[in-house]
Amino acid sequence: MKKIIIFLLICASSGAFAQQLKFGYINTMEVLGLLPESRQADSLLMAYQRDVQAQYNQYVQEYSTKRQDFERVKDSLNQFVASTRLADLQSLEKRIQEFESGSNEMLQQRREELLQPVLIRAQNLIKEVAEENGYRMIFDSSTGSLAYAPEGDNIMGLVRKKLGLK
């Protein structure tokens, strides 16, 4: 009988303790979609992408025109002129490939640059709502990760201490 009473007391206190802890979840991708800054960043990114694509198309058109011209007259050219024009075409093709890979990197960098402030705003918004409403942790349903937890819940210091590290 004593064991049953102790068990019931533990269950009751656990239930009360669990009720004090509030956990929630949110889809941060949906939050980002709600922010006007996100739409503005998307618009700027699309404009940047259009500019890059236009330049790429210009290079490809130039290459295509020169290639067609070369194919049309190559039999009438002497060996030196033909090899020089072919080298020019190969050089232009290489520049197009370099532009393509460089533009992909620049596009990714621009995306990160534009979205960083939006991500920070979304994180701050989630943190404010969680703190104002007494949530202990908020999980991100879009990534399966933690969207918010108070810094006091981070046990890294305790682990470092356990390892004898500062």
Coordinates of N, CA and C in Angstrom, one line a residue:
M1 N 0.8 -1.2 0.0 CA 0.0 0.0 0.0 C 0.9 1.3 0.0
K2 N 2.0 1.2 0.8 CA 2.9 2.4 0.9 C 3.5 2.6 -0.5
K3 N 3.8 1.6 -1.2 CA 4.4 1.7 -2.6 C 3.4 2.4 -3.5
I4 N 2.2 2.0 -3.4 CA 1.1 2.6 -4.3 C 1.0 4.1 -4.0
I5 N 1.0 4.5 -2.7 CA 0.9 5.9 -2.4 C 2.1 6.7 -2.9
I6 N 3.3 6.1 -2.7 CA 4.5 6.8 -3.2 C 4.4 6.9 -4.7
F7 N 4.0 5.9 -5.4 CA 3.9 5.9 -6.8 C 2.9 7.0 -7.3
L8 N 1.7 7.1 -6.6 CA 0.7 8.1 -6.9 C 1.2 9.5 -6.6
L9 N 2.0 9.7 -5.6 CA 2.6 11.0 -5.3 C 3.6 11.4 -6.4
I10 N 4.4 10.4 -6.8 CA 5.3 10.7 -7.9 C 4.6 11.0 -9.2
C11 N 3.6 10.3 -9.5 CA 2.8 10.5 -10.7 C 2.1 11.9 -10.6
A12 N 1.6 12.2 -9.5 CA 0.9 13.5 -9.3 C 1.9 14.7 -9.4
S13 N 3.0 14.5 -8.8 CA 4.0 15.6 -8.9 C 4.6 15.7 -10.3
S14 N 4.8 14.6 -10.9 CA 5.3 14.6 -12.3 C 4.3 15.3 -13.2
G15 N 3.0 15.0 -13.0 CA 2.0 15.6 -13.8 C 1.9 17.1 -13.6
A16 N 2.1 17.5 -12.4 CA 2.1 18.9 -12.1 C 3.3 19.6 -12.7
F17 N 4.4 18.9 -12.6 CA 5.7 19.4 -13.2 C 5.6 19.5 -14.7
A18 N 5.0 18.5 -15.3 CA 4.9 18.4 -16.8 C 3.9 19.5 -17.3
Q19 N 2.9 19.8 -16.4 CA 1.9 20.8 -16.9 C 2.6 22.2 -16.8
Q20 N 3.6 22.4 -16.0 CA 4.3 23.7 -16.0 C 5.1 23.9 -17.2
L21 N 5.6 22.9 -17.8 CA 6.5 23.0 -19.0 C 5.6 23.0 -20.2
K22 N 5.7 24.1 -21.0 CA 4.9 24.2 -22.2 C 5.9 24.0 -23.4
F23 N 5.5 23.1 -24.3 CA 6.2 22.9 -25.5 C 5.3 23.2 -26.7
G24 N 5.9 23.7 -27.8 CA 5.1 24.0 -28.9 C 5.9 23.7 -30.2
Y25 N 5.3 23.9 -31.3 CA 6.0 23.7 -32.6 C 5.5 24.7 -33.5
I26 N 6.3 24.9 -34.6 CA 6.0 25.9 -35.6 C 6.7 25.5 -36.9
N27 N 6.1 25.9 -38.0 CA 6.8 25.7 -39.3 C 7.4 27.0 -39.6
T28 N 8.8 27.1 -39.5 CA 9.5 28.3 -39.7 C 9.4 28.8 -41.2
M29 N 9.3 27.8 -42.1 CA 9.1 28.2 -43.5 C 7.9 29.0 -43.7
E30 N 6.8 28.6 -43.0 CA 5.6 29.3 -43.1 C 5.7 30.7 -42.5
V31 N 6.4 30.8 -41.4 CA 6.7 32.1 -40.8 C 7.4 33.0 -41.8
L32 N 8.5 32.5 -42.4 CA 9.2 33.2 -43.4 C 8.3 33.7 -44.5
G33 N 7.4 32.9 -44.9 CA 6.5 33.3 -46.0 C 5.5 34.4 -45.6
L34 N 5.3 34.6 -44.3 CA 4.4 35.7 -43.8 C 5.1 37.0 -43.7
L35 N 6.5 37.0 -43.6 CA 7.2 38.3 -43.4 C 7.3 39.0 -44.7
P36 N 7.0 40.3 -44.7 CA 7.1 41.1 -46.0 C 8.6 41.2 -46.4
E37 N 9.5 41.1 -45.5 CA 11.0 41.2 -45.9 C 11.3 40.0 -46.7
S38 N 10.7 38.9 -46.5 CA 10.9 37.6 -47.2 C 10.5 37.8 -48.7
R39 N 9.4 38.4 -48.9 CA 8.9 38.6 -50.2 C 9.8 39.6 -51.0
Q40 N 10.3 40.7 -50.2 CA 11.2 41.6 -50.8 C 12.5 41.0 -51.2
A41 N 13.0 40.1 -50.3 CA 14.3 39.4 -50.6 C 14.1 38.5 -51.8
D42 N 13.0 37.8 -51.9 CA 12.7 37.0 -53.0 C 12.7 37.8 -54.3
S43 N 12.1 39.0 -54.3 CA 12.0 39.8 -55.4 C 13.3 40.3 -55.9
L44 N 14.2 40.7 -54.9 CA 15.5 41.2 -55.2 C 16.4 40.0 -55.8
L45 N 16.2 38.8 -55.2 CA 16.9 37.7 -55.7 C 16.5 37.3 -57.1
M46 N 15.2 37.4 -57.4 CA 14.8 37.1 -58.8 C 15.3 38.1 -59.8
A47 N 15.4 39.4 -59.4 CA 15.9 40.4 -60.3 C 17.4 40.1 -60.5
Y48 N 18.1 39.8 -59.5 CA 19.5 39.4 -59.6 C 19.7 38.2 -60.5
Q49 N 18.9 37.2 -60.3 CA 19.0 36.0 -61.2 C 18.6 36.3 -62.6
R50 N 17.7 37.2 -62.9 CA 17.3 37.6 -64.3 C 18.5 38.3 -64.9
D51 N 19.2 39.2 -64.2 CA 20.4 39.9 -64.7 C 21.5 38.9 -65.1
V52 N 21.7 38.0 -64.2 CA 22.8 37.0 -64.5 C 22.4 36.1 -65.6
Q53 N 21.1 35.7 -65.7 CA 20.7 34.9 -66.8 C 20.7 35.6 -68.1
A54 N 20.4 36.9 -68.1 CA 20.5 37.7 -69.4 C 22.0 37.7 -69.9
Q55 N 22.9 37.9 -68.9 CA 24.3 38.0 -69.3 C 24.8 36.6 -69.8
Y56 N 24.3 35.5 -69.2 CA 24.7 34.2 -69.6 C 24.1 33.9 -71.0
N57 N 22.9 34.3 -71.3 CA 22.2 34.2 -72.6 C 23.0 34.9 -73.6
Q58 N 23.5 36.1 -73.3 CA 24.3 36.9 -74.2 C 25.6 36.2 -74.6
Y59 N 26.2 35.6 -73.6 CA 27.5 34.8 -73.9 C 27.2 33.6 -74.8
V60 N 26.1 32.9 -74.5 CA 25.7 31.7 -75.3 C 25.4 32.1 -76.7
Q61 N 24.6 33.2 -76.8 CA 24.3 33.7 -78.2 C 25.5 34.1 -79.0
E62 N 26.4 34.7 -78.3 CA 27.7 35.1 -79.0 C 28.5 33.9 -79.4
Y63 N 28.5 32.9 -78.6 CA 29.2 31.6 -78.9 C 28.5 30.9 -80.1
S64 N 27.2 30.9 -80.0 CA 26.4 30.2 -81.0 C 26.6 30.8 -82.4
T65 N 26.6 32.2 -82.4 CA 26.8 32.9 -83.6 C 28.2 32.7 -84.2
K66 N 29.2 32.8 -83.3 CA 30.6 32.6 -83.8 C 30.8 31.1 -84.3
R67 N 30.2 30.2 -83.6 CA 30.3 28.8 -83.9 C 29.7 28.5 -85.3
Q68 N 28.5 29.0 -85.5 CA 27.8 28.8 -86.8 C 28.6 29.5 -87.9
D69 N 29.1 30.7 -87.6 CA 29.9 31.4 -88.6 C 31.2 30.6 -89.0
F70 N 31.8 30.0 -88.0 CA 33.0 29.2 -88.2 C 32.7 28.0 -89.0
E71 N 31.6 27.3 -88.6 CA 31.3 26.1 -89.3 C 31.0 26.4 -90.8
R72 N 30.4 27.5 -91.0 CA 30.0 27.9 -92.4 C 31.3 28.1 -93.3
V73 N 32.3 28.7 -92.7 CA 33.5 29.2 -93.5 C 34.8 28.4 -93.2
K74 N 34.7 27.4 -92.4 CA 36.0 26.8 -91.9 C 36.7 26.1 -93.1
D75 N 36.0 25.6 -94.1 CA 36.7 24.9 -95.2 C 37.4 25.9 -96.1
S76 N 37.0 27.1 -96.1 CA 37.7 28.1 -96.9 C 38.8 28.9 -96.2
L77 N 39.0 28.6 -94.9 CA 40.1 29.3 -94.2 C 41.4 28.5 -94.2
N78 N 42.5 29.2 -94.2 CA 43.7 28.5 -94.1 C 43.9 28.0 -92.7
Q79 N 44.9 27.1 -92.6 CA 45.1 26.3 -91.3 C 45.3 27.2 -90.1
F80 N 46.1 28.3 -90.3 CA 46.4 29.2 -89.2 C 45.1 29.9 -88.7
V81 N 44.4 30.5 -89.6 CA 43.2 31.3 -89.3 C 42.1 30.3 -88.7
A82 N 42.0 29.1 -89.2 CA 41.0 28.2 -88.7 C 41.4 27.8 -87.3
S83 N 42.6 27.5 -87.0 CA 43.0 27.1 -85.7 C 42.9 28.3 -84.7
T84 N 43.1 29.5 -85.2 CA 43.0 30.7 -84.3 C 41.5 30.9 -83.9
R85 N 40.7 30.8 -84.9 CA 39.2 31.0 -84.6 C 38.7 29.8 -83.8
L86 N 39.2 28.6 -84.0 CA 38.8 27.5 -83.1 C 39.2 27.7 -81.7
A87 N 40.4 28.2 -81.5 CA 41.0 28.5 -80.2 C 40.1 29.6 -79.5
D88 N 39.7 30.6 -80.3 CA 38.8 31.7 -79.8 C 37.5 31.1 -79.3
L89 N 36.9 30.2 -80.1 CA 35.7 29.5 -79.7 C 35.8 28.7 -78.4
Q90 N 37.0 28.0 -78.3 CA 37.2 27.2 -77.1 C 37.4 28.1 -75.9
S91 N 38.1 29.2 -76.1 CA 38.2 30.2 -75.0 C 36.9 30.8 -74.6
L92 N 36.0 31.1 -75.5 CA 34.7 31.6 -75.2 C 33.9 30.6 -74.5
E93 N 34.0 29.3 -74.9 CA 33.3 28.2 -74.3 C 33.7 28.1 -72.8
K94 N 35.0 28.2 -72.6 CA 35.6 28.1 -71.2 C 35.1 29.2 -70.4
R95 N 35.0 30.4 -70.9 CA 34.5 31.6 -70.2 C 33.1 31.4 -69.8
I96 N 32.3 30.8 -70.7 CA 30.9 30.5 -70.4 C 30.8 29.6 -69.2
Q97 N 31.6 28.5 -69.3 CA 31.5 27.6 -68.2 C 32.0 28.2 -66.8
E98 N 33.0 29.0 -66.9 CA 33.4 29.7 -65.7 C 32.4 30.7 -65.2
F99 N 31.7 31.4 -66.1 CA 30.7 32.3 -65.7 C 29.5 31.5 -65.1
E100 N 29.2 30.4 -65.7 CA 28.1 29.6 -65.1 C 28.4 29.1 -63.7
S101 N 29.6 28.6 -63.5 CA 29.9 28.1 -62.1 C 30.0 29.3 -61.1
G102 N 30.7 30.4 -61.6 CA 30.8 31.6 -60.7 C 29.5 32.2 -60.4
S103 N 28.6 32.2 -61.4 CA 27.3 32.9 -61.2 C 26.5 32.0 -60.2
N104 N 26.6 30.7 -60.2 CA 25.9 29.9 -59.2 C 26.4 30.2 -57.8
E105 N 27.7 30.3 -57.7 CA 28.2 30.7 -56.3 C 27.8 32.1 -55.9
M106 N 27.8 33.0 -56.8 CA 27.4 34.4 -56.5 C 25.9 34.4 -56.2
L107 N 25.1 33.6 -56.9 CA 23.7 33.6 -56.6 C 23.4 33.0 -55.2
Q108 N 24.1 32.0 -54.8 CA 24.0 31.4 -53.5 C 24.4 32.4 -52.4
Q109 N 25.5 33.1 -52.7 CA 26.0 34.1 -51.7 C 25.0 35.2 -51.6
R110 N 24.4 35.7 -52.7 CA 23.4 36.7 -52.7 C 22.2 36.3 -51.9
R111 N 21.7 35.0 -52.1 CA 20.6 34.5 -51.4 C 20.8 34.5 -49.9
E112 N 22.0 34.1 -49.5 CA 22.3 34.1 -48.1 C 22.3 35.5 -47.5
E113 N 22.9 36.4 -48.3 CA 23.0 37.8 -47.9 C 21.6 38.4 -47.7
L114 N 20.7 38.1 -48.6 CA 19.4 38.7 -48.6 C 18.5 38.0 -47.5
L115 N 18.7 36.7 -47.3 CA 17.8 36.0 -46.4 C 18.3 36.1 -44.9
Q116 N 19.5 36.4 -44.7 CA 20.0 36.4 -43.3 C 19.2 37.3 -42.4
P117 N 19.0 38.5 -42.8 CA 18.2 39.4 -41.9 C 16.8 38.9 -41.7
V118 N 16.2 38.2 -42.7 CA 14.8 37.7 -42.6 C 14.8 36.5 -41.6
L119 N 15.8 35.7 -41.7 CA 15.9 34.5 -40.8 C 16.1 35.0 -39.3
I120 N 16.9 36.0 -39.2 CA 17.1 36.6 -37.8 C 15.8 37.1 -37.3
R121 N 15.1 37.8 -38.1 CA 13.8 38.4 -37.7 C 12.8 37.3 -37.3
A122 N 12.8 36.2 -38.1 CA 11.9 35.1 -37.8 C 12.3 34.5 -36.5
Q123 N 13.5 34.3 -36.3 CA 14.0 33.6 -35.0 C 13.7 34.5 -33.8
N124 N 13.9 35.8 -34.0 CA 13.5 36.7 -32.9 C 12.0 36.8 -32.6
L125 N 11.3 36.7 -33.6 CA 9.8 36.7 -33.5 C 9.4 35.4 -32.7
I126 N 9.9 34.3 -33.1 CA 9.6 33.0 -32.4 C 10.0 33.1 -31.0
K127 N 11.2 33.6 -30.7 CA 11.7 33.7 -29.4 C 10.8 34.6 -28.5
E128 N 10.4 35.8 -29.1 CA 9.5 36.7 -28.3 C 8.2 36.1 -28.0
V129 N 7.6 35.4 -29.0 CA 6.3 34.8 -28.7 C 6.4 33.6 -27.7
A130 N 7.5 32.9 -27.8 CA 7.7 31.8 -26.9 C 7.8 32.3 -25.4
E131 N 8.6 33.3 -25.3 CA 8.9 33.9 -23.9 C 7.6 34.6 -23.4
E132 N 6.9 35.3 -24.2 CA 5.7 36.0 -23.8 C 4.6 35.0 -23.4
N133 N 4.6 33.8 -24.0 CA 3.5 32.8 -23.7 C 4.0 31.7 -22.8
G134 N 5.2 31.8 -22.3 CA 5.6 30.8 -21.3 C 6.0 29.4 -21.9
Y135 N 6.4 29.4 -23.2 CA 6.9 28.1 -23.8 C 8.3 27.9 -23.4
R136 N 8.6 26.6 -23.1 CA 10.0 26.3 -22.7 C 10.8 25.9 -23.9
M137 N 10.2 25.2 -24.9 CA 10.8 24.9 -26.1 C 9.8 24.9 -27.3
I138 N 10.3 25.3 -28.4 CA 9.5 25.4 -29.6 C 10.3 24.6 -30.7
F139 N 9.6 23.6 -31.2 CA 10.2 22.7 -32.3 C 9.8 23.2 -33.7
D140 N 10.7 23.1 -34.6 CA 10.4 23.5 -36.0 C 10.0 22.3 -36.8
S141 N 8.7 22.3 -37.1 CA 8.1 21.1 -37.8 C 8.6 21.0 -39.3
S142 N 9.2 22.1 -39.8 CA 9.6 22.1 -41.2 C 11.0 21.4 -41.3
T143 N 11.8 21.4 -40.2 CA 13.1 20.8 -40.3 C 13.3 19.7 -39.3
G144 N 12.4 19.6 -38.3 CA 12.6 18.6 -37.2 C 13.6 19.0 -36.2
S145 N 13.9 20.3 -36.2 CA 14.9 20.8 -35.2 C 14.3 21.7 -34.2
L146 N 15.1 22.2 -33.3 CA 14.7 23.1 -32.3 C 14.7 24.5 -32.8
A147 N 13.5 25.2 -32.7 CA 13.4 26.6 -33.1 C 13.7 27.6 -32.0
Y148 N 13.5 27.1 -30.8 CA 13.7 28.0 -29.6 C 13.9 27.2 -28.4
A149 N 14.9 27.5 -27.6 CA 15.1 27.0 -26.3 C 15.9 28.0 -25.5
P150 N 15.5 28.2 -24.2 CA 16.3 29.2 -23.4 C 17.7 28.8 -23.3
E151 N 18.6 29.8 -23.3 CA 20.1 29.5 -23.2 C 20.4 28.7 -21.9
G152 N 19.6 28.9 -20.8 CA 19.8 28.2 -19.6 C 19.6 26.7 -19.7
D153 N 19.0 26.2 -20.8 CA 18.8 24.8 -21.0 C 20.0 24.1 -21.7
N154 N 20.9 24.9 -22.1 CA 22.1 24.4 -22.8 C 23.0 23.8 -21.8
I155 N 23.3 22.5 -21.9 CA 24.1 21.8 -20.9 C 25.6 21.7 -21.3
M156 N 26.0 22.4 -22.4 CA 27.4 22.3 -22.8 C 28.3 22.6 -21.7
G157 N 28.0 23.6 -20.9 CA 28.9 24.0 -19.8 C 29.1 22.8 -18.8
L158 N 28.0 22.1 -18.5 CA 28.0 21.0 -17.6 C 28.9 19.9 -18.2
V159 N 28.7 19.7 -19.5 CA 29.5 18.6 -20.2 C 31.0 19.0 -20.2
R160 N 31.3 20.2 -20.4 CA 32.7 20.7 -20.4 C 33.3 20.5 -19.0
K161 N 32.5 20.8 -18.0 CA 32.9 20.7 -16.6 C 33.2 19.2 -16.3
K162 N 32.3 18.3 -16.7 CA 32.4 16.9 -16.5 C 33.7 16.4 -17.1
L163 N 34.1 17.0 -18.3 CA 35.3 16.6 -19.0 C 36.5 17.2 -18.4
G164 N 36.3 18.1 -17.4 CA 37.4 18.8 -16.8 C 38.0 20.0 -17.7
L165 N 37.1 20.5 -18.6 CA 37.5 21.6 -19.5 C 36.8 22.9 -19.0
K166 N 37.4 24.0 -19.5 CA 36.8 25.3 -19.1 C 36.0 25.7 -20.3

